[in-house]
Structures are given as structure tokens and as C-alpha cells.
Short mmCIF file of C-alpha atoms in Angstrom, two decimals:
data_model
loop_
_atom_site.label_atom_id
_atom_site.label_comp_id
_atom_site.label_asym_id
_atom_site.label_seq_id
_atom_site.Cartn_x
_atom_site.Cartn_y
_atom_site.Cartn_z
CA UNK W 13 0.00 0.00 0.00
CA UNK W 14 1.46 3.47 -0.84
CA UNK W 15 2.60 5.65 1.82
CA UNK W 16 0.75 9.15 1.57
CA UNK W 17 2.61 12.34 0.99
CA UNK W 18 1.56 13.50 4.26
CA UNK W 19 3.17 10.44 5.49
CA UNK W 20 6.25 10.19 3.89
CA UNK W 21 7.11 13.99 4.28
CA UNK W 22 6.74 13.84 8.42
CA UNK W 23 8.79 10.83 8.21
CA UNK W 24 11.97 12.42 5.89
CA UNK W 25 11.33 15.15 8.77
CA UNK W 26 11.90 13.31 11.57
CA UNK W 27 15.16 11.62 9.54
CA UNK W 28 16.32 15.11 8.63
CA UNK W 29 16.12 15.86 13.02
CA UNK W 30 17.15 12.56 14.11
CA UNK W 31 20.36 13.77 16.75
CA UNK W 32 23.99 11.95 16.32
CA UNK W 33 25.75 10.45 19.35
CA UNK W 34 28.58 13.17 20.77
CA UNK W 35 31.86 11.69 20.30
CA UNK W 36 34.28 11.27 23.21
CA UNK W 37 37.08 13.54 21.08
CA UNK W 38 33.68 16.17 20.84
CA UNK W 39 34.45 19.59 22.18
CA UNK W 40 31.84 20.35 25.78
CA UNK W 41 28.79 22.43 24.68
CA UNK W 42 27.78 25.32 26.65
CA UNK W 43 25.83 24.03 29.73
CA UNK W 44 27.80 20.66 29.61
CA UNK W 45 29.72 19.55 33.18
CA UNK W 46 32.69 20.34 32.00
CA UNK W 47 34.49 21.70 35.10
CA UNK W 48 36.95 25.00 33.73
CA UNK W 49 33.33 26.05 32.17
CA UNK W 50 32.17 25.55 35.63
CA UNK W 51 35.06 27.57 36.60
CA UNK W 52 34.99 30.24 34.39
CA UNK W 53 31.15 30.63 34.74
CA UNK W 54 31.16 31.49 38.72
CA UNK W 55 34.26 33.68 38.59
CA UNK W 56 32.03 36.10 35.87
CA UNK W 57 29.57 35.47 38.02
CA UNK W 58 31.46 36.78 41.11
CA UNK W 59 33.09 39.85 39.45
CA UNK W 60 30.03 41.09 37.65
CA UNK W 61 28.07 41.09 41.39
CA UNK W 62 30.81 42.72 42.80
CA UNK W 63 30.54 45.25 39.74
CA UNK W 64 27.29 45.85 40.50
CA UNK W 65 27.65 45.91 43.89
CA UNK W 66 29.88 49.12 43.39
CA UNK W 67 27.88 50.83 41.48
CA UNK W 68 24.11 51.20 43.32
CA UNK W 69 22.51 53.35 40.72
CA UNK W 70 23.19 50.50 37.85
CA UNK W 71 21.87 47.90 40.46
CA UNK W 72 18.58 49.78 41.02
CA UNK W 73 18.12 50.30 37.21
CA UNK W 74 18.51 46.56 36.83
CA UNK W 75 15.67 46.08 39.77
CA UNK W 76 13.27 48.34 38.40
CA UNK W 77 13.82 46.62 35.34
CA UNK W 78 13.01 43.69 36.57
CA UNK W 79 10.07 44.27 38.57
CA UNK W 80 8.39 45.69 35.37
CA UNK W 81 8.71 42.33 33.62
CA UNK W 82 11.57 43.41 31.41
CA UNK W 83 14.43 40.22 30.78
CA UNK W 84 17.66 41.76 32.24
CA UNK W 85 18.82 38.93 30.36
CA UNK W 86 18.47 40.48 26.83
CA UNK W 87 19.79 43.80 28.57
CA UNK W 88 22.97 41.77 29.39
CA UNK W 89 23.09 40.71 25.90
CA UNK W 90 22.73 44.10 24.48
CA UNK W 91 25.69 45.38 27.21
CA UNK W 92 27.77 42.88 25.90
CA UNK W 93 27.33 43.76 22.11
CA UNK W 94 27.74 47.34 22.81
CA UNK W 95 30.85 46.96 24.58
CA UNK W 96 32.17 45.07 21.76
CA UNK W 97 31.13 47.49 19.13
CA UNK W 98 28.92 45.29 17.33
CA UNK W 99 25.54 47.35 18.13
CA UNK W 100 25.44 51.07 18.16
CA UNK W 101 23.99 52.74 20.98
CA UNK W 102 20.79 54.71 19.40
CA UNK W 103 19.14 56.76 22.16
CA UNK W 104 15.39 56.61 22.50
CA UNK W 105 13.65 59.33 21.15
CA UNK W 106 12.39 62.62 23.35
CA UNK W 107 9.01 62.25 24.90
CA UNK W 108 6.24 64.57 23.02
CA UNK W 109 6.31 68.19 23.95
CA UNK W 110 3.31 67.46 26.72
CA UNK W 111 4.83 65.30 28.44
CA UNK W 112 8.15 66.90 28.87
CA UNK W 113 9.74 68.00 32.11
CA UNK W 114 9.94 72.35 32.96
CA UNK W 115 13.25 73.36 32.17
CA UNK W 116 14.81 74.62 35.61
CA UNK W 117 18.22 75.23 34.68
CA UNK W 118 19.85 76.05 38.09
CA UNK W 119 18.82 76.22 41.68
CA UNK W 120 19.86 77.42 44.57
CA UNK W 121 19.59 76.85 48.82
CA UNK W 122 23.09 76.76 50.90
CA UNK W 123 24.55 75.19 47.63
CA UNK W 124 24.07 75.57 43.96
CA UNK W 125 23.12 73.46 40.88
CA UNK W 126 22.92 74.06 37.37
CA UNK W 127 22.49 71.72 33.90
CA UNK W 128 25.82 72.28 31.95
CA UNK W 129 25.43 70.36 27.99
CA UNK W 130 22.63 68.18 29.48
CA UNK W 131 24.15 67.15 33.13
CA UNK W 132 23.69 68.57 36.53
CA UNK W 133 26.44 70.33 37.80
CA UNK W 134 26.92 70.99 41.66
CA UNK W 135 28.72 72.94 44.23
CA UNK W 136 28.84 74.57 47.40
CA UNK W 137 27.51 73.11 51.10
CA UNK W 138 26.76 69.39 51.28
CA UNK W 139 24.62 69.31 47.69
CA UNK W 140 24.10 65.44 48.86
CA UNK W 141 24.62 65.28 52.05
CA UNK W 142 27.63 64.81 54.24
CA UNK W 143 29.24 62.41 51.99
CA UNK W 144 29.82 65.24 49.47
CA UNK W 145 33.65 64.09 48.92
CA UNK W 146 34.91 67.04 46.45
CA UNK W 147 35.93 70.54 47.36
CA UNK W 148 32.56 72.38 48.07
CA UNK W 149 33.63 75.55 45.39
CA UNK W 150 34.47 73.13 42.78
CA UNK W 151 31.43 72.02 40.39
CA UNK W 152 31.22 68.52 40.15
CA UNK W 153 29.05 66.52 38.29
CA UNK W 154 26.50 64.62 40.16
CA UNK W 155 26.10 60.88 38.94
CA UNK W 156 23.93 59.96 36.03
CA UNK W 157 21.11 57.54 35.20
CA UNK W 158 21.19 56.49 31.33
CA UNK W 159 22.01 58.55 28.82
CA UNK W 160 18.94 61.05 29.30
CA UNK W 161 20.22 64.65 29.39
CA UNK W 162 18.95 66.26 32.99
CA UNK W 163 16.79 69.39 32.10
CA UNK W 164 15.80 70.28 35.89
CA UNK W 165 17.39 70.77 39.17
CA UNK W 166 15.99 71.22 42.87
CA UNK W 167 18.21 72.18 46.20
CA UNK W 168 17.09 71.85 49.22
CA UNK W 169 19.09 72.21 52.35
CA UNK W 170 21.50 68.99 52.29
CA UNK W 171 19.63 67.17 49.08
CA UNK W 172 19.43 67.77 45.62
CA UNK W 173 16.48 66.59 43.20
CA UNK W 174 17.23 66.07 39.29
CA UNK W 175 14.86 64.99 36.98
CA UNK W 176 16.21 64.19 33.11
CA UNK W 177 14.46 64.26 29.62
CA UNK W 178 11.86 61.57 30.55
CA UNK W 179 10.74 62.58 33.65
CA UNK W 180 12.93 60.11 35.51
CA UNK W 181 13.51 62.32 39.17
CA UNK W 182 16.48 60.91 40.90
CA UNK W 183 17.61 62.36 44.11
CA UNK W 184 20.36 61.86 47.07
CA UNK W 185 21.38 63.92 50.57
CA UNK W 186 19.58 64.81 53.70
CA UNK W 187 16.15 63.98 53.14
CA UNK W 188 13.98 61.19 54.53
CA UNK W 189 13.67 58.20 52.41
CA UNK W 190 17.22 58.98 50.62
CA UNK W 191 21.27 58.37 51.19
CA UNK W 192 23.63 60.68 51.89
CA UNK W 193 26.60 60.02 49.52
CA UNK W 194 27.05 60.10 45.90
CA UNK W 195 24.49 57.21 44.68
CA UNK W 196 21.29 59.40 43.40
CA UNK W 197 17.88 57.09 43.75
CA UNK W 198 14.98 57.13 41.39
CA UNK W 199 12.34 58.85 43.51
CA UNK W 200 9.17 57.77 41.34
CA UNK W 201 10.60 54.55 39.63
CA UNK W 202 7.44 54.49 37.51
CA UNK W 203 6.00 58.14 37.62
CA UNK W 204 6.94 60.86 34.55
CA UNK W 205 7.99 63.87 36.17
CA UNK W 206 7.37 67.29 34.58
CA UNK W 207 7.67 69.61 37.88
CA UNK W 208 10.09 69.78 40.47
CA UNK W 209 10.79 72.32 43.69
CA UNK W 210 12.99 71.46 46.68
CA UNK W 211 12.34 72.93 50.44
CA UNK W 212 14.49 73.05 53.44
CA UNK W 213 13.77 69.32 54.51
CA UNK W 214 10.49 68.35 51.52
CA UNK W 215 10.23 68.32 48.09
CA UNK W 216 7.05 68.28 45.70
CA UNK W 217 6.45 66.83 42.23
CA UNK W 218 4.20 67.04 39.39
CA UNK W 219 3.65 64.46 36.87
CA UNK W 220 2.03 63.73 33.25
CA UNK W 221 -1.30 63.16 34.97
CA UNK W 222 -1.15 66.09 36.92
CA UNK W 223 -0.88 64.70 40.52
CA UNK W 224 1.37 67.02 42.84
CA UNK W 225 3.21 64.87 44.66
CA UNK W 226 5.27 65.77 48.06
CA UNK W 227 7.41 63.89 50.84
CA UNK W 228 10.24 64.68 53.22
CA UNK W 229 9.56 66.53 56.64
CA UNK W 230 5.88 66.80 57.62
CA UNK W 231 6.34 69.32 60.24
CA UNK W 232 3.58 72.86 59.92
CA UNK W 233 1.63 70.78 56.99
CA UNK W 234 4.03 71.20 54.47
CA UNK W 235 3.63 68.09 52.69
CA UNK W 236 -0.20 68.99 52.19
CA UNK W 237 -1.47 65.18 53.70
CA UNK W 238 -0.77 63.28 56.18
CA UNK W 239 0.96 60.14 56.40
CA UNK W 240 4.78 59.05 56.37
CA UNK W 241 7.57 60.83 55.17
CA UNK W 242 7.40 59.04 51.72
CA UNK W 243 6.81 60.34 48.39
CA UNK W 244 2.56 60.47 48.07
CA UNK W 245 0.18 62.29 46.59
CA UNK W 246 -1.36 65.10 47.84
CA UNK W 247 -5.60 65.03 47.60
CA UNK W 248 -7.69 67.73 46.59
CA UNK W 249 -5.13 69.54 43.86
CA UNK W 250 -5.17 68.20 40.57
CA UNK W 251 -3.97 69.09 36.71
CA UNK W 252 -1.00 70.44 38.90
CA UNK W 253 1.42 71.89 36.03
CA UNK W 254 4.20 73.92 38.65
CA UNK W 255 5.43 73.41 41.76
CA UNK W 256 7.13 75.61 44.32
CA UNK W 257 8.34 74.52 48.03
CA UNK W 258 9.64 76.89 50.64
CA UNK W 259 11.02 76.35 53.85
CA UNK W 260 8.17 75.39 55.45
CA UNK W 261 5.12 76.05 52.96
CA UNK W 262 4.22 74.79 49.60
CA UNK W 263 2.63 76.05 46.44
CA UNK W 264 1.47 74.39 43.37
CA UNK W 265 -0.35 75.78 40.32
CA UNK W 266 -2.73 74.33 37.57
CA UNK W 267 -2.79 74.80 33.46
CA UNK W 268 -5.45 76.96 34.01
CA UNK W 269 -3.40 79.42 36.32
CA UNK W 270 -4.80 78.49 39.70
CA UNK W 271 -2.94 78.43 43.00
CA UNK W 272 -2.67 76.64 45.72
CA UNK W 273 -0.63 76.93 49.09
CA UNK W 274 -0.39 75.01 52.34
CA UNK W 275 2.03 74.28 55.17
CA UNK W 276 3.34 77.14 57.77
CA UNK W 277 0.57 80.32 57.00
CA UNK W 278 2.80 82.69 58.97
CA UNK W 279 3.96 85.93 57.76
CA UNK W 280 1.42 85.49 55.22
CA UNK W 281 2.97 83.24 53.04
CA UNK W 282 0.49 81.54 51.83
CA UNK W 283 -1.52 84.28 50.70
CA UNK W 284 -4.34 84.01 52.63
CA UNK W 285 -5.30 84.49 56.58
CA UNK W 286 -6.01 81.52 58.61
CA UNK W 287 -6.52 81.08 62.09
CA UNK W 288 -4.41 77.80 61.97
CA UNK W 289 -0.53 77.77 62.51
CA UNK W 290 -0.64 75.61 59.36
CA UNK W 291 -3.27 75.15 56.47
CA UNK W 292 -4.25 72.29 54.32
CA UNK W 293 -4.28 72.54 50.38
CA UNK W 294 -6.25 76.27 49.96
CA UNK W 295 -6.66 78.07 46.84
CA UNK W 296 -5.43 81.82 46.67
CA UNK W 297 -7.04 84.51 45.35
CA UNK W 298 -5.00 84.74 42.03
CA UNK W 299 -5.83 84.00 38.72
CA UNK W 300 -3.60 83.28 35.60
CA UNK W 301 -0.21 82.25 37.31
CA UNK W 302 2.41 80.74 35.27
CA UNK W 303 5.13 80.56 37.75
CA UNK W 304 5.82 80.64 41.07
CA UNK W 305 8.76 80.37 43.69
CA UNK W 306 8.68 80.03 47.48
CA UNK W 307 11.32 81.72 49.69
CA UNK W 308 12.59 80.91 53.17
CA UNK W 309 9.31 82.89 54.23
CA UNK W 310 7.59 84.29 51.62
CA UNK W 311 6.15 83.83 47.87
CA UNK W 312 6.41 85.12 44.58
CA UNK W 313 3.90 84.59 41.90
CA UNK W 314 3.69 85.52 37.63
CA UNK W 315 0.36 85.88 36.67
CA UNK W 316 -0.63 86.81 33.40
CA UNK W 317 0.95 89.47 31.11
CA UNK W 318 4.27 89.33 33.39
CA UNK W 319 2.65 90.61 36.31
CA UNK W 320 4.23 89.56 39.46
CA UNK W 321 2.40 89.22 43.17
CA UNK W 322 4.45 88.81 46.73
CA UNK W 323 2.83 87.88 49.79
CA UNK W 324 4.98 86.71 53.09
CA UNK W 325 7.23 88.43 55.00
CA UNK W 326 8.73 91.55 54.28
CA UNK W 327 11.47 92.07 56.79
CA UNK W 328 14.21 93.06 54.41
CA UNK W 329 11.95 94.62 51.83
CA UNK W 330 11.72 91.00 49.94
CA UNK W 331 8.60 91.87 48.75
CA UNK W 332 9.67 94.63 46.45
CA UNK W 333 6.83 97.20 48.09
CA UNK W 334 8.77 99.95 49.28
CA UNK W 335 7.99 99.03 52.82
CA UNK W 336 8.82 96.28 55.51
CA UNK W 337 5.17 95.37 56.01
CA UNK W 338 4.28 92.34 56.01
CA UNK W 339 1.70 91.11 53.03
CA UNK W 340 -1.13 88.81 53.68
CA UNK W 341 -2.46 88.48 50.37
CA UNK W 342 -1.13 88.96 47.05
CA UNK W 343 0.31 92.37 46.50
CA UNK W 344 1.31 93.91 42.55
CA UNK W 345 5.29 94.80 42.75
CA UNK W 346 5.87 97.55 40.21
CA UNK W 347 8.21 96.18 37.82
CA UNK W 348 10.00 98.24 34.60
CA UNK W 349 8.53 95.14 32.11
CA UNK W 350 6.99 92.45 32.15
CA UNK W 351 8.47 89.29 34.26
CA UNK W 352 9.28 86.19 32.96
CA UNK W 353 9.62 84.05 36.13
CA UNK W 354 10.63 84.59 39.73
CA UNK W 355 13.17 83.25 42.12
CA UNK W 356 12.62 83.94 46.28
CA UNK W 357 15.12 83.18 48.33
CA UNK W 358 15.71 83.67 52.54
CA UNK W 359 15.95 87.22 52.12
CA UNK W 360 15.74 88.79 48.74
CA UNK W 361 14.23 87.86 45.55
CA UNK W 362 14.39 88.26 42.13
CA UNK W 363 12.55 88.80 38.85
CA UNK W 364 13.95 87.97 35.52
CA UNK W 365 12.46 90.64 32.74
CA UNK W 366 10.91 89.42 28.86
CA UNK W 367 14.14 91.57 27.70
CA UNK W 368 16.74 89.34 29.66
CA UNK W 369 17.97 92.39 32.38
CA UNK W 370 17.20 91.01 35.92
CA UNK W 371 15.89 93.10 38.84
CA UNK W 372 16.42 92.27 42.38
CA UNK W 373 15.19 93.59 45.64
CA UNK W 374 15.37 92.39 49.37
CA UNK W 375 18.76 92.13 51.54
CA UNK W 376 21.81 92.88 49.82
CA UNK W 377 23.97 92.11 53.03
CA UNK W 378 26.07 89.96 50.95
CA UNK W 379 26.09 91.34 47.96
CA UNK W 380 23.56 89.50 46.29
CA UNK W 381 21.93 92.24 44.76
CA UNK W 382 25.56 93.05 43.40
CA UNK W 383 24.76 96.47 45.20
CA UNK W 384 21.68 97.76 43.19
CA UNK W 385 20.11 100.54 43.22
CA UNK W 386 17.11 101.89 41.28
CA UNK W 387 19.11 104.80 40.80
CA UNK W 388 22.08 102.99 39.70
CA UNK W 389 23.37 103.53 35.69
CA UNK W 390 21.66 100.65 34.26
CA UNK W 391 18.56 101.77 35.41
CA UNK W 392 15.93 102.88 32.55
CA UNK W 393 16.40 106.78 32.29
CA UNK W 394 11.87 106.86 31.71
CA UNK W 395 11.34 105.60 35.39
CA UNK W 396 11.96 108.42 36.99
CA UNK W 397 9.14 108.13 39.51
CA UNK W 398 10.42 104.67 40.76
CA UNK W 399 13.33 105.96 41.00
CA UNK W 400 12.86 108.65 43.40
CA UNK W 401 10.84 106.85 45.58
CA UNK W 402 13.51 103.77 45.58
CA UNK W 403 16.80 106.24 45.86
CA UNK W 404 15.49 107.24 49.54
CA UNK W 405 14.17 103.99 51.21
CA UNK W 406 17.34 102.24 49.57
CA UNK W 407 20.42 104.44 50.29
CA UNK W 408 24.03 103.07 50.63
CA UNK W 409 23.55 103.40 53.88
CA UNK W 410 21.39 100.12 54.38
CA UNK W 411 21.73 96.69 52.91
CA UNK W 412 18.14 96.55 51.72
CA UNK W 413 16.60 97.39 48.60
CA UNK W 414 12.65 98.04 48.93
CA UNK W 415 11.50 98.18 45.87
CA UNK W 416 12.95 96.34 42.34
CA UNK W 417 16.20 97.27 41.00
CA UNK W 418 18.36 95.98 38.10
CA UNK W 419 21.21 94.05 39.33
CA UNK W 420 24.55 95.74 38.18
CA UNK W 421 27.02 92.82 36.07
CA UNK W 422 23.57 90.65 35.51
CA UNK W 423 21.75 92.89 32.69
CA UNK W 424 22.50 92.81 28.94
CA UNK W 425 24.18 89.30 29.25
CA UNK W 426 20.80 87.30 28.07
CA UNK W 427 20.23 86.09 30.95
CA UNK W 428 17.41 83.24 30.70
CA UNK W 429 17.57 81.33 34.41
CA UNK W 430 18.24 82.72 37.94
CA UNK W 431 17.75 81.28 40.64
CA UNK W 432 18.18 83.05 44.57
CA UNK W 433 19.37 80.63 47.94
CA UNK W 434 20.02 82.01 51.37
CA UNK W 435 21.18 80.93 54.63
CA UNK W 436 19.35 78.76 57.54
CA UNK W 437 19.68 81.52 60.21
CA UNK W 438 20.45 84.95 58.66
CA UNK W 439 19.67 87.22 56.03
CA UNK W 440 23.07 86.24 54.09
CA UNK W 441 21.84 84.79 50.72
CA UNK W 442 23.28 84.57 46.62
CA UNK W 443 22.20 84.98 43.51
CA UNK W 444 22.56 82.61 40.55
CA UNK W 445 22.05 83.23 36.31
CA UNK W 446 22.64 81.68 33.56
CA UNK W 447 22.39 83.06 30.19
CA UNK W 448 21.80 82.07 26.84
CA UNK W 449 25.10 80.96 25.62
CA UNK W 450 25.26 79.03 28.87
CA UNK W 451 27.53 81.12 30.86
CA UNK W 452 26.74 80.47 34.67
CA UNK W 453 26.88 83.68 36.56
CA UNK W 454 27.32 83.66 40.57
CA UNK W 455 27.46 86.61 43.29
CA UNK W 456 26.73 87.23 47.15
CA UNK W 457 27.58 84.84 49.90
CA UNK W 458 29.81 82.30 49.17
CA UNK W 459 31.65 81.10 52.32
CA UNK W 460 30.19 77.67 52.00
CA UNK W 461 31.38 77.46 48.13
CA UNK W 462 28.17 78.19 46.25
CA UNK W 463 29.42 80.37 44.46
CA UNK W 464 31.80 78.60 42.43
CA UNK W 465 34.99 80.23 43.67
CA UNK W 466 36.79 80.27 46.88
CA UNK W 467 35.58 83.67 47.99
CA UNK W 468 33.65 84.61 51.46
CA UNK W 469 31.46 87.30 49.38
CA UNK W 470 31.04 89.33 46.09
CA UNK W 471 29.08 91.69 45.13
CA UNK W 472 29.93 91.22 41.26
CA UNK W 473 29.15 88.22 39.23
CA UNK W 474 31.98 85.59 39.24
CA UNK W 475 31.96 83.61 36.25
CA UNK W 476 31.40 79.93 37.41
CA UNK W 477 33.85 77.25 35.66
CA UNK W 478 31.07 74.92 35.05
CA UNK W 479 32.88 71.73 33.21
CA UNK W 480 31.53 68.93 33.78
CA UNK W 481 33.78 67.45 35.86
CA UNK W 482 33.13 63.92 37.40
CA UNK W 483 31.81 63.15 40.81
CA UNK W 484 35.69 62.54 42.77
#
């Protein structure tokens, strides 16, 4: 009887498979018991742990890998072909314009950071803690996760938060939950991060979904919640788009330009009166805001067309009203222009203008204000009113300026970042900008390095040498 075709084809199949006996002269195959295999196989085994071991930030990568379901197998495999050249390293593309991080290219508390060619650059007191290992005036880079370039930085007093081009936030110093030393942890492992602000001892976040999320110290409300310590979000905000945290308060804004505060509601800072020492998530009488920044004890806000609003204390004439009042609600500050964003500090604040000049006003103890004066040379010749009324409450006499001056060295260099820090217990503070063609720009207190350069004080911008120089 014939065989059918069906047949006779699964049959020369299973010929065509049938396996030959290994030969004893056969060389071992991979897996096989032979014993320098064996050898070979534990002592890769040992030195790639102990690799790994050294280097914490790769080891958490590899864990959050894993824990999403991702074969650090193949990412082995792909390590292996890289390092031998035979796969070229293609990096993903950018995330769409919506779901990219806010620029914040520097920031400032008792140290200093800024983004130099895509990578955060630090310097000054303790940006990670106590571990901090290089000279505190010398910029160092702080460690990297990928090859995302960083586009954000937060300092708060002993910690510094970075978040790169995906909205990875990685952060490392004094804050609860995180390491002193020189390994920076993924805060949000899987959370995009487009917002980021950095208190004395909290930080808060704002992601693609627009959750504001905060952790650190929960002393006078300032995480917004209660709860632990740990990164959570807070209820009752949401389509958060900016963040802001001060020393002990916090402020957050929507896409549609509305504001929230909470935390300490001293001073005024919040923007509102309340009979409680501290105040859950409120919303402030503002409308429009596109930018905020909260100071050791008081707030800055730009609303619509420019227009900028202080509230908070006034002691050193932060608030830019010509008086040392202290403002309870939003108050107008009478600018030359219109204001492109703000930066409060412990004492003094600043406002960088649409045509790149920046004005300061607040304590210049330290030379932060690089010794302006609205009657100073730079000032525009057509504001003669302001001028008049600035020249007498803001005489060389006194290290306060009351109402908004430019700061001397800072205008006409296209400026396009600043950022303001000050001191724990006194009104000593400094001034950071960066400008267009990336020149970082530092002046005021600098005794604890953040200012670049191994000077106490200066009251004119010191150039910052702002290679990226590796973490030593």
C-alpha cells in the first residue's frame, strides 16, 4: 500500500532531526559539566556582582527593570554587544512636547546646581549630604542615570532633586527616604515627572497626569497630607502643572493658572489668613499664574501678562513694596517690564524681565543684589518716579533694597535662568544666572562654596567654571 505524501514527508522530517551520538574527542557544549566552564562561569559570576555591587545606581536600574517584567537577560546581551562594538547605541527618542519635564536650569539653597550640555552640575555646602567628597567651590558633576540629558534641578538644604528628559527624578542627601553620599535614587521609579521644587527638609512633584506629589519633613503641613515621610500624593489639587516649596510652605499651580498653598501660613505666606498655625491645600485669590517660587518665608507669583504678586514676610523689603510690612495676600510689585519668572530666596528675591535684564530687591547684606540701586546707571532713564521713591528707602547706607532694582554685572548678558538661595539663620543669601550661551553667573555669599569660587562674598558676578567634571 502506498505511503501518503503526508506520510512520507513527516517521516523524511523526523530523519532530517534525528540527533547523532557526541563523540568522546567532541568539544563540551555550553551548559555541559565540564568543570573549567564551571570555573569560568562562577568567577564572571562573582566579578560582575561585585561590579554591581559598586555601582548602586546601575543595580537599582537593573531592579526596576526587573520588577516591570523586562528580561535583564536580553539587557545583558545588548551590554555585551555594545561593549564590543557590534551594536550602536541609538538613544530613544524625546518624549512629546506634553509630556516633557519644565526646564529649571539652576537652583539654589546653601549650595548651587545648574544643567551644563545636558548634566547637573553641583557645588557649594553638602549638595548630597555629608558624603559630598569634592571641594565644596568646585562644580562637580553629580552621577547619572542612562544617557537622558537632565533638564531640571531642585536644592534643598542637604539634598538635591534632578529629573532628566523623561521625567525620571532621581535624588540623594539629607532627606527622609534617601542616602547621603554620591548614589542618586529614582524617587518615582514608575511616575513621569514634569515639575520639580525642593524645600528646606520636603520636596514636591508634578507628573504627566497632573498629581502634585510631596514627601520629606511633615512638620507645619508642608507636605499637604498626612501620612509618612514618603513620596505620596497630595488630595484635593489636581492638573497640577508647577510646583514651588519653601522652607516650610508649599505652592502648586494648575494649566489653568490656579494656585494653591499650604504648610506654615505665617507671615502670610500663603496668601491668605487663617486662624491655623498651618493650612491644608487652599486656593489663593489669584488667577492666571504661570510661575511661582517660594522663599525661606515668603512667595512670589507671575500671573498673566508678566505681572508679578508677593505675599509673606517683608522684613528686608523682599517683597519689592517699598515698605517692611508684612503682606497677607497677594500684593502687585511695580516692575520696569513684564516678568518672565521669579526666584525667592531667605531674604531677597528676584525677577527675571521678557528683555533678559534682571531686577532684584530684598537684603543685599552679601552682595547678592551686586549692590543695586534703582538709581544705579543701568537703570531705565523713563522711570523716573520709581526711581525717586527707591533712591530714599534704599540708600548706601542700608543693605536693603525696597523696591525692584536691576542688578549691576547681571543685565544685557541674556540672561534666561536665575535662581536666589540664602542661609538657615540669617539674612546672608546669593544669587545665581545663567544666560543664553550658557555662561553660569554667581554673586553674594559664598563662604560655604556656592558660588563657584573660593571667595567669602562678592558683590559682582563671578563667572562659574562649570565643566563637567566627574563626581571625585
Amino acid at each position: 500500500m502506498a505511503t501518503p505524501p503526508s506520510q512520507a514527508k513527516t517521516k523524511s522530517s523526523q530523519a532530517k532531526t534525528k540527533k547523532r551520538r557526541p563523540a568522546a574527542d567532541d568539544p563540551p557544549t555550553p551548559g555541559s559539566n565540564d568543570p573549567l566552564l564551571a570555573e569560568l562561569r562562577e568567577t564572571t559570576t562573582q566579578r560582575l556582582a561585585a561590579l554591581l555591587a559598586s555601582n548602586t545606581n546601575l543595580l537599582s536600574d537593573l531592579g526596576r527593570l526587573n520588577t516591570s517584567g523586562v528580561d535583564t537577560g536580553t539587557v545583558f546581551g545588548r551590554a555585551l554587544k555594545r561593549a564590543r562594538g557590534l551594536e550602536t547605541l541609538v538613544p530613544p527618542p524625546p518624549p512629546p512636547p506634553e509630556h516633557r519635564p519644565r526646564p529649571v536650569k539652576c537652583a539654589a539653597s546653601l549650595h548651587t546646581s545648574v544643567i551644563v550640555d545636558g548634566a547637573a552640575v553641583a557645588f557649594g555646602f553638602e549638595p548630597c549630604g555629608g558624603d559630598w567628597r569634592s571641594p565644596g567651590h568646585v562644580p562637580s558633576q553629580l552621577p547619572r542615570i542612562g544617557t537622558a540629558r537632565d533638564v531640571a534641578v531642585a536644592c534643598g538644604w542637604g539634598f538635591t532633586v534632578v529629573v532628566d528628559a523623561f521625567g525620571v527624578a532621581r535624588a540623594g542627601g539629607r532627606l527622609p527616604g534617601l542616602a547621603p553620599g554620591s548614589s542618586l535614587r529614582p524617587l518615582l521609579p514608575k511616575v513621569r515627572v514634569l515639575a520639580v521644587s525642593a524645600g528646606a527638609a520636603h520636596v514636591l512633584l508634578a507628573d504627566d497626569q497632573g498629581r502634585c506629589w510631596s514627601g520629606g519633613d511633615a512638620g507645619d503641613g508642608r507636605l499637604g497630607r498626612g501620612g509618612a515621610s514618603e513620596l505620596a500624593i497630595v488630595e484635593g489639587v489636581d492638573d497640577i502643572k508647577g510646583v514651588a516649596a519653601g522652607a516650610c510652605h508649599s505652592l502648586a499651580f494648575t494649566s489653568k493658572g490656579t494656585l494653591y498653598a499650604w504648610g506654615l501660613a505665617s507671615d502670610g505666606r500663603l496668601g491668605f489668613t487663617t486662624e491655623d498655625a498651618s493650612a491644608p491645600p487652599t486656593r489663593v485669590a489669584l488667577e492666571g499664574v504661570v510661575d511661582a517660587s517660594a522663599g525661606k518665608y515668603h512667595s512670589l507669583v507671575v500671573a498673566s501678562e508678566g505681572v508679578v504678586f508677593a505675599f509673606g514676610d517683608n522684613s528686608y523689603g523682599q517683597l519689592g513694596l517699598g515698605h517692611a510690612d508684612d503682606a497677607w495676600e497677594p500684593a502687585c510689585v511695580a516692575l520696569p517690564s513684564s516678568a518672565v519668572c521669579v526666584a525667592a530666596g531667605a531674604s531677597h528675591s528676584l525677577v527675571l524681565l521678557e528683555d533678559g535684564d534682571v531686577v532684584g530687591f530684598g537684603s543685599d547684606a552679601q552682595g547678592q543684589l551686586g549692590g543695586a540701586r534703582v538709581d544705579d546707571d543701568e537703570s531705565d532713564s523713563d522711570s523716573s518716579d520709581t526711581d525717586s521713591t527707591s533712591s530714599s528707602s534704599s540708600s548706601a547706607a542700608d543693605d536693603e533694597v525696597w523696591t525692584p532694582a536691576r542688578v549691576p554685572g547681571l543685565c544685557g548678558k541674556g540672561v534666561v535662568a536665575v535662581a536666589a538661595g540664602g542661609a538657615a539663620n540669617s539674612d546672608a543669601g546669593h544669587t545665581v544666572a545663567v544666560t543664553a550661551a550658557g555662561a553660569v553667573l554667581c554673586l553674594g555669599a559664598g563662604g560655604l562654596g556656592q558660588l563657584g569660587a573660593g571667595v567669602d562674598s562678592s558683590s559682582t558676578p563671578l563667572p562659574v567654571p562649570v565643566r563637567k567634571t566627574a563626581w571625585s
